[in-house]
Amino acid sequence: MDRQIRPIYEALDTNSNKSAILACNKVLKKHPNNLLVKALKALALVRSQKVEEALILCDEVLASKPADEATLAAMMHVLRGLGRHMDMVTMYDDAYKQQPANEELGTQTFFANARIGNWKAAQQIATKMHKQFQDEHYLYWNIMSALLQAKDPNTPEALRTVLLKLAQRLISQSPTPSYYSADRFHLHVTVLKELGMYDEAYELIEGEAGQIICSQFLMCEELRREIWKLKGLTKEAGERAEQRILEAKDRNWLEFLAVLDATFVDLTVDGADVEAAKNTCAERITRTREFFGKVVEQDGVRDRSGHLALLELEKRSRQHGLATDSSALTSLLESYFQHFGGKACCFEDLKPYIELEGDDLATWTSVLEKQTAQVTSVPDLWRFINAQKLLRYNLTDSQLTPEAETQRAVRCLDAYLEGLQLGKDLPSYELQPADDLAILAAQTFVNIWKRTGDQAPLYNAAALLEYAITKSKMSYQIRLHLIRIYRLLGAPSLALEHYRGINVKQVQNDTLSHFLLSRASTFSLAATGDITYTSECMEASRIYVSNSEETSEFIVRAFGGEKYSQIPDFILFEECLDNSLQRDLIKMEHVRMRIAHEAINSELVDMELIELKFIFDRLHHDNRDFSILANYQPRSEASFNEQTESLEKTPGFGWLWVFLKIYIKAFQLASDLDDTVEDKLLIGDRPKPSNDPETKLPLKERLAMRKQEEINELSSDEAAYYDYASALSEWLTPYHDYARPPPSVVLAEAAKLTEQKTGHTLKGLEFLPDAATNGNGKKDEEPPAVVEPPASISKHFDDVLQRFKEVLEGNVLPFELLHVVTLAQEAFLLFAIETTRFKTASVLKQNKFGGLSQHIKDIRTKSTTVVNEISSALLSRAESEATQESRRAVVEACKPIVHESGLDHDFVLNVAKKITDARKQVYDGIGKGMAKLAKTHA
């Protein structure tokens, strides 16, 4: 038998799923009841996306309650692929009951529960295994499971304390002390901390073994700091930190912060005598200043910690009104700049301390202005760069005139071009030391655009950064700046090119994809068949699939290797990715693009409805990274991230909630599924609902809610679209509810389709007698009276056309024009989705909706006319792009940055050609797409 099964495994290992299915069929002819071969065939079918056939085999194997390890292992992969994690738990549980002495089956049953976070069952299994096999690591699995169950939000408050006390008792009963293993020790201290037993935890970590472990393992050292803080040992922590800094030469910044916290601790005590506390603090400040001074003397320029600690001390002294020397801060800033101004980190180091006013600002400015652009070495160049950044930070509103900003940008550009000489011999994969000057110049141009509304500075920024990226091909910072600028200029293909140039990997798809995919449907050409942006959404979403498949395995491995300190981090990581805000923002954009690309049918509507309802029940985590984008704008201005955010509004929780409501309502109307049908046809487990009380309300009630804080995240055009969508669904709901076939008819149809596909009937369905009517039986109640649609529905398309004409003729960014256009297209598609049911004459006749047909026809005619008119105007605009005149306008705008060497007229002309070609492509594609959709849905 092994010889017959080996080819199946080989085919699966090489992803030859078709060969694996054929090999399985060959074996099953001779051995039709072989569970292992059935499981392997089901696995090959799942990998081939033949879900219906896989389900039948899967159910057959599960019904037989397999107990051999090979079949169980194969079924584990099958069930994971189908999302049926609860069935996996049941399968292993049944197998373990059949062979209670099998330790491996017990372990796999524990792991199956750990994968889905079922800590109650996991704890019970660990308890049973410890009693049966007397292995101590099962005791710690029990303790860890109890701790995780106590931390679970679904666990009642009273039970949490019981679980923690149980965990503490189990540790105390362990024959081997916890300090024999760093991770067991960490778990022991964590349990004590969660119980509030800080004294016991303190004794444990300050014991001889505890001190050794904390000195060798960072996770235990972090826990020690936390326990000291919870016990209020701020002064003692400060004394210990001083000792570590002096004797052990420890330059961990946390040690310096501990000294600083101890210096000002008396001022943080509630109810203390303020004057007495200030006097005590003043004495400590003097002593701490002397201490940090000694550190500075010892370290010189080898380490920055002492210098930064002096700055932090002076800043806190000022905040508490205990500063004695008004010039001390500027003297320290000058000293730090002299010592470390030649390092790349100088600006970020000093930024928290340079919010100066009056004489302090004047003194500090005079120090920085002494730095010249004449550079002969990389440290000199960085000193000049840091001086420009620090000077820019404190510029006032009156100093930010377009003329002055242009001069600053050109000065930075000149210095950048000169600084390139220092990196001319660097390999192509190295960054140029002068890159930040190019970024500074670009941000200065962006600030001019923001203050004047003139788009010319944006072209300057784009051309300048395009030149910089030819010198530093690996600079993600330059590429992120270009992505933001090209989105504003309506050149999405160029933004995509630079995004791909960053080579985003793994979890960066969650943290960085927002730079490209925020409101990505604005640039989508899906209606013409170009699915570039749709594919990018799918590519960015792969991390979420791998997270659901792989992170649970890391948790299992951590249990297996007794790495208990890592388990909460893995669980948090999995939770943050599973419920990522960016994941569902990408999903929402994908839906908006998909309805323009694919035919609107029941398969699309039903699939998206189920998935969007799952999303609507989630409690999201925002993992997006905005801080990665460098910001060198003055503190009086908005950050570069805020300045270049499309429409000045970042889609967030509220934006997602609004669009979920729009599309759930639309798909509900278009779909024949109700909750009973959905439950019957759902493959896989339902996601865990969030603990938000709002999710307990009926779905209809939640969809009807309109919250101002959600609407505030929308642009004015999106808010108008939301109003239109709400009015449309409210008008059509009674007619859809009446015309929708009963659940039994829908289930009967589903069973019929499954039987046609697989040759097997759909199990677990019970049909009511009305299924036989095939949905054509007479209804008892009278159909709802046909009423005229709200005027706001038809008026929306008039308003959209008027708004389009305004932005077309006005001096607005291309992004805003495309935003108005694509929302008009979306409103048209939404109407098509919600009226698809009534396109069939038999539905209208059977349900006596003759009057409704005319109303729908009138609105469809109006909307089609508007869409065609916008399409024609956009195609005309596309023709005016990519002409000599449009390129010449861009080149003329870039006159301030044209240089004879490198960044010359030809280079700028090439950039102008790329921008205008990209803009023509998107205008032309969206225009043609709208015309195609108008014809399809007319």
Coordinates of C-alpha atoms in Angstrom, one line a residue, residues 677-863:
V677 CA -29.7 30.3 3.9
E678 CA -26.3 31.9 4.7
D679 CA -25.8 29.6 7.7
K680 CA -26.7 26.5 5.6
L681 CA -24.4 27.3 2.7
L682 CA -21.5 28.8 4.6
I683 CA -18.2 26.9 4.2
G684 CA -15.8 27.1 7.2
D685 CA -16.2 28.7 10.6
R686 CA -17.6 32.1 11.3
P687 CA -15.0 34.6 12.5
K688 CA -15.1 35.4 16.2
P689 CA -17.4 38.4 16.8
S690 CA -15.9 41.4 18.5
N691 CA -16.8 42.3 22.1
D692 CA -18.2 45.7 21.0
P693 CA -21.7 46.0 22.4
E694 CA -22.9 47.5 19.1
T695 CA -22.3 44.2 17.3
K696 CA -25.0 42.6 19.5
L697 CA -27.6 44.9 17.9
P698 CA -29.7 43.7 15.0
L699 CA -27.9 44.1 11.7
K700 CA -30.7 46.2 10.2
E701 CA -30.5 48.6 13.1
R702 CA -26.7 49.0 12.8
L703 CA -26.9 49.6 9.1
A704 CA -29.5 52.4 9.7
M705 CA -27.2 54.3 12.1
R706 CA -25.7 57.5 10.9
K707 CA -22.9 58.8 13.0
Q708 CA -21.4 62.3 12.5
E709 CA -17.9 61.1 13.4
E710 CA -18.1 58.6 10.6
I711 CA -19.4 61.2 8.1
N712 CA -16.6 63.6 9.1
E713 CA -14.0 61.2 7.6
L714 CA -15.7 61.5 4.2
S715 CA -15.0 64.0 1.5
S716 CA -17.9 66.3 0.5
D717 CA -18.5 64.2 -2.6
E718 CA -18.4 60.9 -0.6
A719 CA -20.9 62.4 1.9
A720 CA -23.3 63.2 -1.0
Y721 CA -22.8 59.7 -2.4
Y722 CA -23.7 58.3 1.1
D723 CA -26.9 60.3 1.2
Y724 CA -27.8 59.1 -2.3
A725 CA -27.1 55.4 -1.4
S726 CA -29.2 55.7 1.7
A727 CA -32.2 57.2 -0.1
L728 CA -31.9 54.6 -2.9
S729 CA -31.8 51.5 -0.6
E730 CA -34.6 52.9 1.6
W731 CA -36.9 53.4 -1.5
L732 CA -36.2 49.9 -3.0
T733 CA -36.2 47.8 0.2
P734 CA -40.0 47.0 0.4
Y735 CA -40.0 45.8 -3.3
H736 CA -37.0 43.6 -2.8
D737 CA -38.3 42.1 0.4
Y738 CA -41.6 41.2 -1.3
A739 CA -40.1 39.8 -4.5
R740 CA -37.3 37.8 -2.8
P741 CA -37.9 34.0 -3.0
P742 CA -38.4 32.1 0.3
P743 CA -35.3 30.4 1.8
S744 CA -36.4 26.9 1.0
V745 CA -36.5 27.8 -2.7
V746 CA -33.0 29.3 -2.6
L747 CA -31.7 26.2 -0.8
A748 CA -33.3 23.9 -3.3
E749 CA -31.7 25.7 -6.1
A750 CA -28.3 25.6 -4.4
A751 CA -28.7 21.8 -3.9
K752 CA -29.7 21.4 -7.5
L753 CA -26.5 23.2 -8.7
T754 CA -24.3 21.2 -6.4
E755 CA -25.8 18.0 -7.6
Q756 CA -25.2 19.0 -11.2
K757 CA -21.6 20.0 -10.4
T758 CA -20.5 17.0 -8.2
G759 CA -23.1 14.3 -8.7
H760 CA -23.8 14.4 -5.0
T761 CA -26.7 16.0 -3.1
L762 CA -26.0 18.8 -0.6
K763 CA -26.1 17.3 2.9
G764 CA -27.8 18.8 5.9
L765 CA -30.5 20.7 4.1
E766 CA -34.2 20.3 4.9
F767 CA -36.7 21.6 2.4
L768 CA -40.1 22.9 3.2
P769 CA -43.1 22.2 0.9
D770 CA -42.9 25.6 -0.7
A771 CA -39.6 24.6 -2.3
A772 CA -41.6 22.7 -4.9
T773 CA -43.2 25.9 -6.1
N774 CA -39.8 27.1 -7.4
G775 CA -40.6 30.6 -6.2
N776 CA -43.6 31.0 -8.5
G777 CA -46.4 30.4 -5.9
K778 CA -48.8 33.2 -5.1
K779 CA -48.0 35.2 -2.0
D780 CA -50.6 35.7 0.6
E781 CA -50.0 39.4 1.3
E782 CA -50.5 42.2 -1.1
P783 CA -47.5 43.7 -2.9
P784 CA -46.3 47.1 -1.5
A785 CA -47.7 50.1 -3.2
V786 CA -45.4 51.6 -5.8
V787 CA -44.3 55.1 -4.8
E788 CA -42.3 57.7 -6.6
P789 CA -38.6 57.6 -5.8
P790 CA -37.3 60.4 -3.6
A791 CA -36.3 63.4 -5.7
S792 CA -32.8 63.3 -4.2
I793 CA -32.0 60.1 -6.2
S794 CA -32.5 61.7 -9.6
K795 CA -31.2 65.1 -8.4
H796 CA -27.9 63.4 -7.3
F797 CA -26.9 62.8 -10.9
D798 CA -27.7 66.5 -11.8
D799 CA -25.6 67.6 -8.8
V800 CA -22.7 65.2 -9.8
L801 CA -22.7 66.6 -13.3
Q802 CA -22.7 70.2 -12.0
R803 CA -19.8 69.3 -9.6
F804 CA -17.9 67.7 -12.4
K805 CA -18.1 70.8 -14.6
E806 CA -16.9 72.9 -11.7
V807 CA -13.8 70.8 -11.1
L808 CA -13.1 70.3 -14.8
E809 CA -13.0 74.1 -15.3
G810 CA -11.4 75.0 -11.9
N811 CA -7.8 74.9 -10.8
V812 CA -8.1 71.6 -8.9
L813 CA -5.7 68.7 -8.7
P814 CA -6.2 65.8 -11.1
F815 CA -6.9 63.5 -8.1
E816 CA -9.9 65.6 -7.1
L817 CA -11.3 65.5 -10.7
L818 CA -10.9 61.7 -10.8
H819 CA -12.5 61.4 -7.4
V820 CA -15.6 63.2 -8.6
V821 CA -15.7 61.1 -11.8
T822 CA -15.3 57.7 -10.2
L823 CA -17.9 58.4 -7.5
A824 CA -20.3 59.3 -10.3
Q825 CA -19.5 55.9 -11.9
E826 CA -20.0 54.2 -8.6
A827 CA -23.4 55.8 -8.0
F828 CA -24.4 54.5 -11.5
L829 CA -23.2 51.0 -10.6
L830 CA -24.9 51.0 -7.2
F831 CA -28.2 51.7 -9.0
A832 CA -27.5 48.9 -11.4
I833 CA -26.8 46.5 -8.5
E834 CA -30.0 47.4 -6.6
T835 CA -32.3 47.2 -9.7
T836 CA -30.9 44.0 -11.3
R837 CA -33.7 42.0 -9.8
F838 CA -36.4 44.2 -11.6
K839 CA -34.8 43.9 -15.0
T840 CA -36.7 40.6 -15.5
A841 CA -40.2 41.2 -16.9
S842 CA -41.6 38.0 -15.2
V843 CA -40.5 39.4 -11.7
L844 CA -42.3 42.7 -12.4
K845 CA -45.4 40.9 -13.7
Q846 CA -45.6 38.3 -11.0
N847 CA -45.2 40.8 -8.2
K848 CA -47.4 43.5 -9.8
F849 CA -44.5 46.0 -10.0
G850 CA -45.5 47.5 -13.3
G851 CA -45.3 51.1 -12.0
L852 CA -41.9 50.5 -10.5
S853 CA -40.5 49.6 -13.9
Q854 CA -41.1 53.1 -15.3
H855 CA -39.5 54.9 -12.3
I856 CA -36.4 52.7 -12.6
K857 CA -36.3 53.4 -16.3
D858 CA -36.4 57.1 -15.8
I859 CA -33.6 57.2 -13.3
R860 CA -31.5 54.8 -15.4
T861 CA -32.0 57.0 -18.4
K862 CA -31.0 60.1 -16.5
S863 CA -27.9 58.4 -14.9

